[in-house]
Amino acid sequence: MSDEQTGAGESTSTVVVAAAANLGIAVAKLVAGLISGSSAMLSEAAHSVADTVTEVMLLTALKRSEKPADEDHPLGYGPERYIWAMLAAVATFVGGAVFSLYDGIHTLIRGEELGDPLVSYLVLAVAFALEGFSLRTGVRQVRGEAARLRVPAPRYLRRTPDTAVKAVVMEDSAALAGLLLAAGGLLGGQLSGSGVWDGVASILIGVLLVYVAWVLCRSNAQLLIGRPLPAEMRTGVREELLSVPHIVEVVELTTLIQGPSELLVAAKIDFRDASTAAQIEWACEEAEQQLRERYPSIQRVYLDPTPGRAQRSAARPGS
């Protein structure tokens, strides 16, 4: 099995684990919130529902982006994953953040009657364990991919084009923080007898979800607009091209991330003037082979024979 297939399988497993955990947690939080009357618990229930919807959209993104290229989509369906991932981020904002902010503000204005918090504490403890397991699955994949690429895990998470895994890790991290905030709101209300603590906790959960949704939307938007390969990879691509016989200069290099394992390279190449057509053709084949050996995620390579800068200067009128 190739590295790309392994990575895709791990991404799907990570999202499935997160979806299963969040679905169960959402029901438990909702019941606990209704019993205890806690707005923070209801906000956490909305948070988990939003996360479940998010994971369903991420699964849709993973499956649809795997469709092979066809006549209508000659470059494949890779970017479609970023459309669905962006919709998932919007779902996090609308389904979780907006409800949490509204419920928290409503609680501060109207107040709330606090019920028995015992059930809520039990649900929070179980939810923390399940969310922690889901986060552990995502972090394990991030560390594995970072080690394979020989980059620090935080840097990989920040720059990875696999936004499905990034979404799971960020949402699970936010979920754990949200559970702690909800527990703090319950404890503050229990000790003071005031629902203010619960309302503040709900608002903070909403602010946390706004931040997560913003980061994920920005990441997917950048990839939809078109993000190039990292600078060190672009340098490596140039090195490989210049190491091929008959290639004199890389006049222009364009790279594009179409998906986590779908990279495109297009370059204007200056070949030796004495090279024959056959030598240029074989040089192009060798260049493509070398690039794919060094970077297996490169799926498409387009090389355009182009006069070099020296030739262009010599051809200018009056030179």
mmCIF file of C-alpha atoms in Angstrom:
data_model
loop_
_atom_site.group_PDB
_atom_site.id
_atom_site.type_symbol
_atom_site.label_atom_id
_atom_site.label_comp_id
_atom_site.label_asym_id
_atom_site.label_seq_id
_atom_site.Cartn_x
_atom_site.Cartn_y
_atom_site.Cartn_z
ATOM 1 C CA MET A 1 0.000 0.000 0.000
ATOM 2 C CA SER A 2 1.374 3.455 -0.942
ATOM 3 C CA ASP A 3 2.003 6.281 1.541
ATOM 4 C CA GLU A 4 -0.879 8.247 -0.023
ATOM 5 C CA GLN A 5 -3.326 5.356 0.413
ATOM 6 C CA THR A 6 -2.143 4.808 3.982
ATOM 7 C CA GLY A 7 -2.563 8.508 4.781
ATOM 8 C CA ALA A 8 -6.053 8.582 3.279
ATOM 9 C CA GLY A 9 -7.053 5.513 5.277
ATOM 10 C CA GLU A 10 -5.717 7.012 8.500
ATOM 11 C CA SER A 11 -7.584 10.274 7.839
ATOM 12 C CA THR A 12 -10.849 8.389 7.335
ATOM 13 C CA SER A 13 -10.326 6.337 10.518
ATOM 14 C CA THR A 14 -9.519 9.477 12.495
ATOM 15 C CA VAL A 15 -12.711 11.194 11.318
ATOM 16 C CA VAL A 16 -14.874 8.095 11.940
ATOM 17 C CA VAL A 17 -13.579 7.778 15.518
ATOM 18 C CA ALA A 18 -14.281 11.475 16.142
ATOM 19 C CA ALA A 19 -17.793 11.250 14.657
ATOM 20 C CA ALA A 20 -18.745 8.201 16.736
ATOM 21 C CA ALA A 21 -17.445 9.803 19.927
ATOM 22 C CA ASN A 22 -19.203 13.121 19.332
ATOM 23 C CA LEU A 23 -22.570 11.551 18.496
ATOM 24 C CA GLY A 24 -22.710 9.675 21.788
ATOM 25 C CA ILE A 25 -21.405 12.643 23.737
ATOM 26 C CA ALA A 26 -23.984 15.020 22.207
ATOM 27 C CA VAL A 27 -26.917 12.907 23.427
ATOM 28 C CA ALA A 28 -25.444 12.523 26.915
ATOM 29 C CA LYS A 29 -24.742 16.263 27.236
ATOM 30 C CA LEU A 30 -28.238 17.165 26.076
ATOM 31 C CA VAL A 31 -29.857 14.916 28.701
ATOM 32 C CA ALA A 32 -27.530 16.221 31.402
ATOM 33 C CA GLY A 33 -28.170 19.823 30.387
ATOM 34 C CA LEU A 34 -31.953 19.359 30.552
ATOM 35 C CA ILE A 35 -31.719 17.694 33.959
ATOM 36 C CA SER A 36 -29.304 20.205 35.524
ATOM 37 C CA GLY A 37 -30.641 23.294 33.739
ATOM 38 C CA SER A 38 -27.066 24.274 32.868
ATOM 39 C CA SER A 39 -26.674 26.588 29.871
ATOM 40 C CA ALA A 40 -22.997 25.578 29.614
ATOM 41 C CA MET A 41 -24.013 21.922 29.307
ATOM 42 C CA LEU A 42 -26.568 22.792 26.630
ATOM 43 C CA SER A 43 -23.862 24.782 24.844
ATOM 44 C CA GLU A 44 -21.585 21.766 25.036
ATOM 45 C CA ALA A 45 -24.390 19.615 23.592
ATOM 46 C CA ALA A 46 -24.690 22.050 20.670
ATOM 47 C CA HIS A 47 -20.901 21.939 20.366
ATOM 48 C CA SER A 48 -20.935 18.132 20.059
ATOM 49 C CA VAL A 49 -23.831 18.181 17.577
ATOM 50 C CA ALA A 50 -21.906 20.685 15.453
ATOM 51 C CA ASP A 51 -18.800 18.500 15.682
ATOM 52 C CA THR A 52 -20.790 15.445 14.574
ATOM 53 C CA VAL A 53 -22.170 17.322 11.557
ATOM 54 C CA THR A 54 -18.635 18.514 10.856
ATOM 55 C CA GLU A 55 -17.266 14.967 10.833
ATOM 56 C CA VAL A 56 -20.040 13.793 8.481
ATOM 57 C CA MET A 57 -19.082 16.587 6.077
ATOM 58 C CA LEU A 58 -15.400 15.690 6.418
ATOM 59 C CA LEU A 59 -16.176 12.071 5.533
ATOM 60 C CA THR A 60 -18.079 13.323 2.500
ATOM 61 C CA ALA A 61 -15.056 15.453 1.594
ATOM 62 C CA LEU A 62 -12.672 12.503 1.875
ATOM 63 C CA LYS A 63 -14.819 10.205 -0.252
ATOM 64 C CA ARG A 64 -15.681 12.703 -2.997
ATOM 65 C CA SER A 65 -12.105 13.930 -3.348
ATOM 66 C CA GLU A 66 -10.932 10.364 -4.052
ATOM 67 C CA LYS A 67 -12.876 10.172 -7.325
ATOM 68 C CA PRO A 68 -10.513 9.680 -10.283
ATOM 69 C CA ALA A 69 -10.011 12.354 -12.931
ATOM 70 C CA ASP A 70 -12.425 12.250 -15.862
ATOM 71 C CA GLU A 71 -13.175 14.203 -19.028
ATOM 72 C CA ASP A 72 -15.143 16.877 -17.201
ATOM 73 C CA HIS A 73 -12.568 17.188 -14.406
ATOM 74 C CA PRO A 74 -9.180 16.425 -15.984
ATOM 75 C CA LEU A 75 -7.268 17.496 -12.863
ATOM 76 C CA GLY A 76 -9.352 15.326 -10.570
ATOM 77 C CA TYR A 77 -11.625 16.086 -7.627
ATOM 78 C CA GLY A 78 -8.970 16.777 -4.969
ATOM 79 C CA PRO A 79 -9.976 20.407 -4.238
ATOM 80 C CA GLU A 80 -13.553 19.303 -3.504
ATOM 81 C CA ARG A 81 -12.418 18.163 -0.070
ATOM 82 C CA TYR A 82 -11.677 21.796 0.813
ATOM 83 C CA ILE A 83 -15.166 22.925 -0.193
ATOM 84 C CA TRP A 84 -16.787 20.386 2.142
ATOM 85 C CA ALA A 85 -14.216 21.073 4.858
ATOM 86 C CA MET A 86 -15.072 24.785 4.677
ATOM 87 C CA LEU A 87 -18.775 23.979 4.975
ATOM 88 C CA ALA A 88 -17.880 21.880 8.014
ATOM 89 C CA ALA A 89 -16.120 24.884 9.560
ATOM 90 C CA VAL A 90 -19.205 27.011 8.900
ATOM 91 C CA ALA A 91 -21.320 24.324 10.614
ATOM 92 C CA THR A 92 -19.054 24.585 13.658
ATOM 93 C CA PHE A 93 -19.639 28.336 13.729
ATOM 94 C CA VAL A 94 -23.404 28.299 13.149
ATOM 95 C CA GLY A 95 -24.280 25.132 15.074
ATOM 96 C CA GLY A 96 -21.947 25.554 18.007
ATOM 97 C CA ALA A 97 -20.616 29.073 18.419
ATOM 98 C CA VAL A 98 -23.794 31.027 17.704
ATOM 99 C CA PHE A 99 -25.934 28.841 19.979
ATOM 100 C CA SER A 100 -23.353 28.973 22.795
ATOM 101 C CA LEU A 101 -23.061 32.755 22.629
ATOM 102 C CA TYR A 102 -26.838 33.194 22.497
ATOM 103 C CA ASP A 103 -27.466 30.792 25.376
ATOM 104 C CA GLY A 104 -24.761 32.372 27.514
ATOM 105 C CA ILE A 105 -26.029 35.921 26.975
ATOM 106 C CA HIS A 106 -29.615 34.769 27.571
ATOM 107 C CA THR A 107 -28.546 33.187 30.866
ATOM 108 C CA LEU A 108 -26.769 36.360 32.020
ATOM 109 C CA ILE A 109 -29.823 38.497 31.210
ATOM 110 C CA ARG A 110 -32.629 36.200 32.373
ATOM 111 C CA GLY A 111 -30.836 33.996 34.874
ATOM 112 C CA GLU A 112 -31.402 30.268 35.268
ATOM 113 C CA GLU A 113 -32.568 27.779 37.858
ATOM 114 C CA LEU A 114 -29.814 25.332 38.677
ATOM 115 C CA GLY A 115 -30.750 21.694 39.109
ATOM 116 C CA ASP A 116 -28.744 18.715 40.336
ATOM 117 C CA PRO A 117 -25.285 18.973 38.711
ATOM 118 C CA LEU A 118 -24.249 15.386 39.561
ATOM 119 C CA VAL A 119 -25.398 13.952 36.234
ATOM 120 C CA SER A 120 -23.613 16.749 34.405
ATOM 121 C CA TYR A 121 -20.352 16.045 36.230
ATOM 122 C CA LEU A 122 -20.593 12.355 35.311
ATOM 123 C CA VAL A 123 -21.315 13.154 31.668
ATOM 124 C CA LEU A 124 -18.444 15.625 31.558
ATOM 125 C CA ALA A 125 -16.055 13.020 32.923
ATOM 126 C CA VAL A 126 -17.125 10.395 30.361
ATOM 127 C CA ALA A 127 -17.074 12.967 27.555
ATOM 128 C CA PHE A 128 -13.573 14.047 28.554
ATOM 129 C CA ALA A 129 -12.361 10.447 28.293
ATOM 130 C CA LEU A 130 -14.000 9.910 24.879
ATOM 131 C CA GLU A 131 -12.810 13.240 23.479
ATOM 132 C CA GLY A 132 -9.344 12.490 24.782
ATOM 133 C CA PHE A 133 -9.319 9.155 22.953
ATOM 134 C CA SER A 134 -10.477 10.813 19.732
ATOM 135 C CA LEU A 135 -7.819 13.533 20.103
ATOM 136 C CA ARG A 136 -5.174 10.871 20.760
ATOM 137 C CA THR A 137 -6.064 9.210 17.441
ATOM 138 C CA GLY A 138 -5.701 12.477 15.544
ATOM 139 C CA VAL A 139 -2.475 13.484 17.294
ATOM 140 C CA ARG A 140 -0.984 10.064 16.582
ATOM 141 C CA GLN A 141 -1.614 10.548 12.852
ATOM 142 C CA VAL A 142 -0.188 14.076 12.937
ATOM 143 C CA ARG A 143 2.975 12.878 14.669
ATOM 144 C CA GLY A 144 3.362 9.971 12.250
ATOM 145 C CA GLU A 145 3.023 12.186 9.184
ATOM 146 C CA ALA A 146 5.317 14.832 10.689
ATOM 147 C CA ALA A 147 7.968 12.199 11.405
ATOM 148 C CA ARG A 148 7.680 10.824 7.863
ATOM 149 C CA LEU A 149 8.179 14.321 6.423
ATOM 150 C CA ARG A 150 10.855 15.162 9.026
ATOM 151 C CA VAL A 151 9.177 18.324 10.276
ATOM 152 C CA PRO A 152 8.017 19.309 13.795
ATOM 153 C CA ALA A 153 4.467 18.142 14.562
ATOM 154 C CA PRO A 154 3.150 21.685 15.391
ATOM 155 C CA ARG A 155 4.489 22.984 12.084
ATOM 156 C CA TYR A 156 2.934 20.068 10.198
ATOM 157 C CA LEU A 157 -0.440 20.687 11.851
ATOM 158 C CA ARG A 158 -0.272 24.395 10.995
ATOM 159 C CA ARG A 159 0.652 23.882 7.324
ATOM 160 C CA THR A 160 -0.808 20.470 6.441
ATOM 161 C CA PRO A 161 -3.088 20.309 3.383
ATOM 162 C CA ASP A 162 -4.956 17.456 5.106
ATOM 163 C CA THR A 163 -7.542 19.764 6.656
ATOM 164 C CA ALA A 164 -9.735 16.832 7.745
ATOM 165 C CA VAL A 165 -7.169 15.743 10.319
ATOM 166 C CA LYS A 166 -6.481 19.362 11.253
ATOM 167 C CA ALA A 167 -10.212 19.876 11.877
ATOM 168 C CA VAL A 168 -10.460 16.786 14.096
ATOM 169 C CA VAL A 169 -7.428 17.754 16.201
ATOM 170 C CA MET A 170 -8.540 21.372 16.608
ATOM 171 C CA GLU A 171 -12.167 20.513 17.347
ATOM 172 C CA ASP A 172 -11.262 17.802 19.855
ATOM 173 C CA SER A 173 -8.812 20.163 21.559
ATOM 174 C CA ALA A 174 -11.547 22.805 21.707
ATOM 175 C CA ALA A 175 -13.960 20.172 23.022
ATOM 176 C CA LEU A 176 -11.646 19.294 25.918
ATOM 177 C CA ALA A 177 -11.223 22.974 26.743
ATOM 178 C CA GLY A 178 -14.993 23.435 26.494
ATOM 179 C CA LEU A 179 -15.594 20.556 28.907
ATOM 180 C CA LEU A 180 -13.296 22.185 31.448
ATOM 181 C CA LEU A 181 -15.133 25.499 31.010
ATOM 182 C CA ALA A 182 -18.498 23.786 31.439
ATOM 183 C CA ALA A 183 -17.273 22.042 34.603
ATOM 184 C CA GLY A 184 -16.008 25.385 35.906
ATOM 185 C CA GLY A 185 -19.385 26.975 35.211
ATOM 186 C CA LEU A 186 -21.201 24.197 37.031
ATOM 187 C CA LEU A 187 -18.852 24.374 40.004
ATOM 188 C CA GLY A 188 -19.062 28.174 40.190
ATOM 189 C CA GLY A 189 -22.849 28.045 40.109
ATOM 190 C CA GLN A 190 -22.932 25.296 42.742
ATOM 191 C CA LEU A 191 -20.686 27.233 45.132
ATOM 192 C CA SER A 192 -22.243 30.668 44.596
ATOM 193 C CA GLY A 193 -25.810 29.715 43.811
ATOM 194 C CA SER A 194 -25.693 32.059 40.816
ATOM 195 C CA GLY A 195 -26.166 31.173 37.157
ATOM 196 C CA VAL A 196 -23.719 33.908 36.110
ATOM 197 C CA TRP A 197 -20.806 31.478 36.158
ATOM 198 C CA ASP A 198 -22.674 29.107 33.869
ATOM 199 C CA GLY A 199 -23.540 31.909 31.449
ATOM 200 C CA VAL A 200 -19.939 33.136 31.328
ATOM 201 C CA ALA A 201 -18.748 29.568 30.673
ATOM 202 C CA SER A 202 -21.223 29.267 27.794
ATOM 203 C CA ILE A 203 -19.991 32.537 26.244
ATOM 204 C CA LEU A 204 -16.357 31.441 26.541
ATOM 205 C CA ILE A 205 -17.224 28.162 24.814
ATOM 206 C CA GLY A 206 -18.816 30.175 22.004
ATOM 207 C CA VAL A 207 -15.727 32.396 21.648
ATOM 208 C CA LEU A 208 -13.521 29.283 21.512
ATOM 209 C CA LEU A 209 -15.644 27.811 18.712
ATOM 210 C CA VAL A 210 -15.550 31.095 16.771
ATOM 211 C CA TYR A 211 -11.743 30.926 16.841
ATOM 212 C CA VAL A 212 -11.651 27.283 15.690
ATOM 213 C CA ALA A 213 -14.127 27.966 12.866
ATOM 214 C CA TRP A 214 -12.115 31.010 11.735
ATOM 215 C CA VAL A 215 -8.809 29.104 11.630
ATOM 216 C CA LEU A 216 -10.334 26.199 9.694
ATOM 217 C CA CYS A 217 -12.140 28.491 7.241
ATOM 218 C CA ARG A 218 -8.933 30.401 6.578
ATOM 219 C CA SER A 219 -6.929 27.189 6.007
ATOM 220 C CA ASN A 220 -9.446 25.792 3.536
ATOM 221 C CA ALA A 221 -9.860 29.145 1.764
ATOM 222 C CA GLN A 222 -6.102 29.375 1.175
ATOM 223 C CA LEU A 223 -6.071 25.902 -0.370
ATOM 224 C CA LEU A 224 -9.128 26.624 -2.512
ATOM 225 C CA ILE A 225 -7.574 29.834 -3.827
ATOM 226 C CA GLY A 226 -4.367 27.946 -4.571
ATOM 227 C CA ARG A 227 -1.445 27.415 -2.211
ATOM 228 C CA PRO A 228 2.032 26.537 -3.564
ATOM 229 C CA LEU A 229 4.361 23.907 -2.173
ATOM 230 C CA PRO A 230 6.432 24.982 0.841
ATOM 231 C CA ALA A 231 9.603 26.926 0.016
ATOM 232 C CA GLU A 232 11.920 24.028 0.873
ATOM 233 C CA MET A 233 9.987 21.705 -1.437
ATOM 234 C CA ARG A 234 10.095 24.250 -4.260
ATOM 235 C CA THR A 235 13.862 24.426 -3.779
ATOM 236 C CA GLY A 236 14.018 20.631 -3.948
ATOM 237 C CA VAL A 237 11.965 20.598 -7.151
ATOM 238 C CA ARG A 238 14.389 23.067 -8.751
ATOM 239 C CA GLU A 239 17.349 20.942 -7.647
ATOM 240 C CA GLU A 240 15.863 17.814 -9.210
ATOM 241 C CA LEU A 241 15.064 19.578 -12.478
ATOM 242 C CA LEU A 242 18.538 21.089 -12.780
ATOM 243 C CA SER A 243 20.150 17.709 -12.103
ATOM 244 C CA VAL A 244 18.622 16.285 -15.306
ATOM 245 C CA PRO A 245 20.945 16.239 -18.356
ATOM 246 C CA HIS A 246 20.113 18.809 -21.083
ATOM 247 C CA ILE A 247 18.284 21.120 -18.607
ATOM 248 C CA VAL A 248 20.159 24.409 -18.259
ATOM 249 C CA GLU A 249 17.771 26.647 -16.317
ATOM 250 C CA VAL A 250 14.376 26.653 -14.625
ATOM 251 C CA VAL A 251 13.000 29.905 -16.024
ATOM 252 C CA GLU A 252 9.694 29.805 -14.150
ATOM 253 C CA LEU A 253 8.288 27.366 -11.586
ATOM 254 C CA THR A 254 4.620 27.073 -10.616
ATOM 255 C CA THR A 255 3.436 24.612 -7.973
ATOM 256 C CA LEU A 256 -0.033 23.924 -6.609
ATOM 257 C CA ILE A 257 -1.465 21.840 -3.778
ATOM 258 C CA GLN A 258 -4.600 20.126 -5.094
ATOM 259 C CA GLY A 259 -4.937 17.754 -2.146
ATOM 260 C CA PRO A 260 -2.849 16.149 0.613
ATOM 261 C CA SER A 261 -1.406 13.662 -1.889
ATOM 262 C CA GLU A 262 -2.066 15.579 -5.111
ATOM 263 C CA LEU A 263 0.620 18.092 -5.991
ATOM 264 C CA LEU A 264 1.058 19.761 -9.371
ATOM 265 C CA VAL A 265 4.334 21.067 -10.819
ATOM 266 C CA ALA A 266 4.535 23.211 -13.953
ATOM 267 C CA ALA A 267 7.778 24.789 -15.156
ATOM 268 C CA LYS A 268 9.231 26.709 -18.061
ATOM 269 C CA ILE A 269 12.539 25.000 -18.822
ATOM 270 C CA ASP A 270 15.546 26.182 -20.825
ATOM 271 C CA PHE A 271 17.186 23.183 -22.518
ATOM 272 C CA ARG A 272 20.643 23.117 -24.085
ATOM 273 C CA ASP A 273 20.509 24.629 -27.562
ATOM 274 C CA ALA A 274 22.356 21.621 -28.998
ATOM 275 C CA SER A 275 19.829 19.116 -27.584
ATOM 276 C CA THR A 276 17.765 17.180 -30.099
ATOM 277 C CA ALA A 277 13.994 16.825 -29.873
ATOM 278 C CA ALA A 278 14.419 13.225 -28.713
ATOM 279 C CA GLN A 279 16.858 14.249 -25.979
ATOM 280 C CA ILE A 280 14.464 16.931 -24.752
ATOM 281 C CA GLU A 281 11.604 14.412 -24.635
ATOM 282 C CA TRP A 282 13.655 11.921 -22.615
ATOM 283 C CA ALA A 283 14.878 14.698 -20.338
ATOM 284 C CA CYS A 284 11.249 15.564 -19.568
ATOM 285 C CA GLU A 285 10.513 11.911 -18.774
ATOM 286 C CA GLU A 286 13.544 11.657 -16.497
ATOM 287 C CA ALA A 287 12.676 14.892 -14.725
ATOM 288 C CA GLU A 288 9.154 13.673 -13.985
ATOM 289 C CA GLN A 289 10.459 10.343 -12.706
ATOM 290 C CA GLN A 290 13.005 11.979 -10.405
ATOM 291 C CA LEU A 291 10.437 14.378 -8.990
ATOM 292 C CA ARG A 292 8.003 11.560 -8.191
ATOM 293 C CA GLU A 293 10.723 9.479 -6.603
ATOM 294 C CA ARG A 294 11.692 12.333 -4.280
ATOM 295 C CA TYR A 295 8.134 13.570 -3.685
ATOM 296 C CA PRO A 296 5.620 10.712 -4.214
ATOM 297 C CA SER A 297 2.690 13.120 -3.753
ATOM 298 C CA ILE A 298 3.510 14.890 -7.026
ATOM 299 C CA GLN A 299 0.857 13.581 -9.408
ATOM 300 C CA ARG A 300 1.172 15.926 -12.374
ATOM 301 C CA VAL A 301 4.282 17.424 -14.000
ATOM 302 C CA TYR A 302 4.117 19.808 -16.959
ATOM 303 C CA LEU A 303 7.365 21.070 -18.517
ATOM 304 C CA ASP A 304 7.419 23.758 -21.195
ATOM 305 C CA PRO A 305 10.619 24.217 -23.290
ATOM 306 C CA THR A 306 11.347 27.951 -23.133
ATOM 307 C CA PRO A 307 14.245 30.205 -24.248
ATOM 308 C CA GLY A 308 16.496 31.113 -21.333
ATOM 309 C CA ARG A 309 17.064 34.607 -19.970
ATOM 310 C CA ALA A 310 20.336 34.999 -21.874
ATOM 311 C CA GLN A 311 18.630 34.137 -25.167
ATOM 312 C CA ARG A 312 15.802 36.542 -24.438
ATOM 313 C CA SER A 313 18.263 39.373 -23.727
ATOM 314 C CA ALA A 314 20.190 38.657 -26.912
ATOM 315 C CA ALA A 315 16.964 38.698 -28.941
ATOM 316 C CA ARG A 316 15.864 42.149 -27.747
ATOM 317 C CA PRO A 317 15.919 44.884 -30.409
ATOM 318 C CA GLY A 318 18.983 47.100 -30.211
ATOM 319 C CA SER A 319 20.917 44.630 -28.046
#
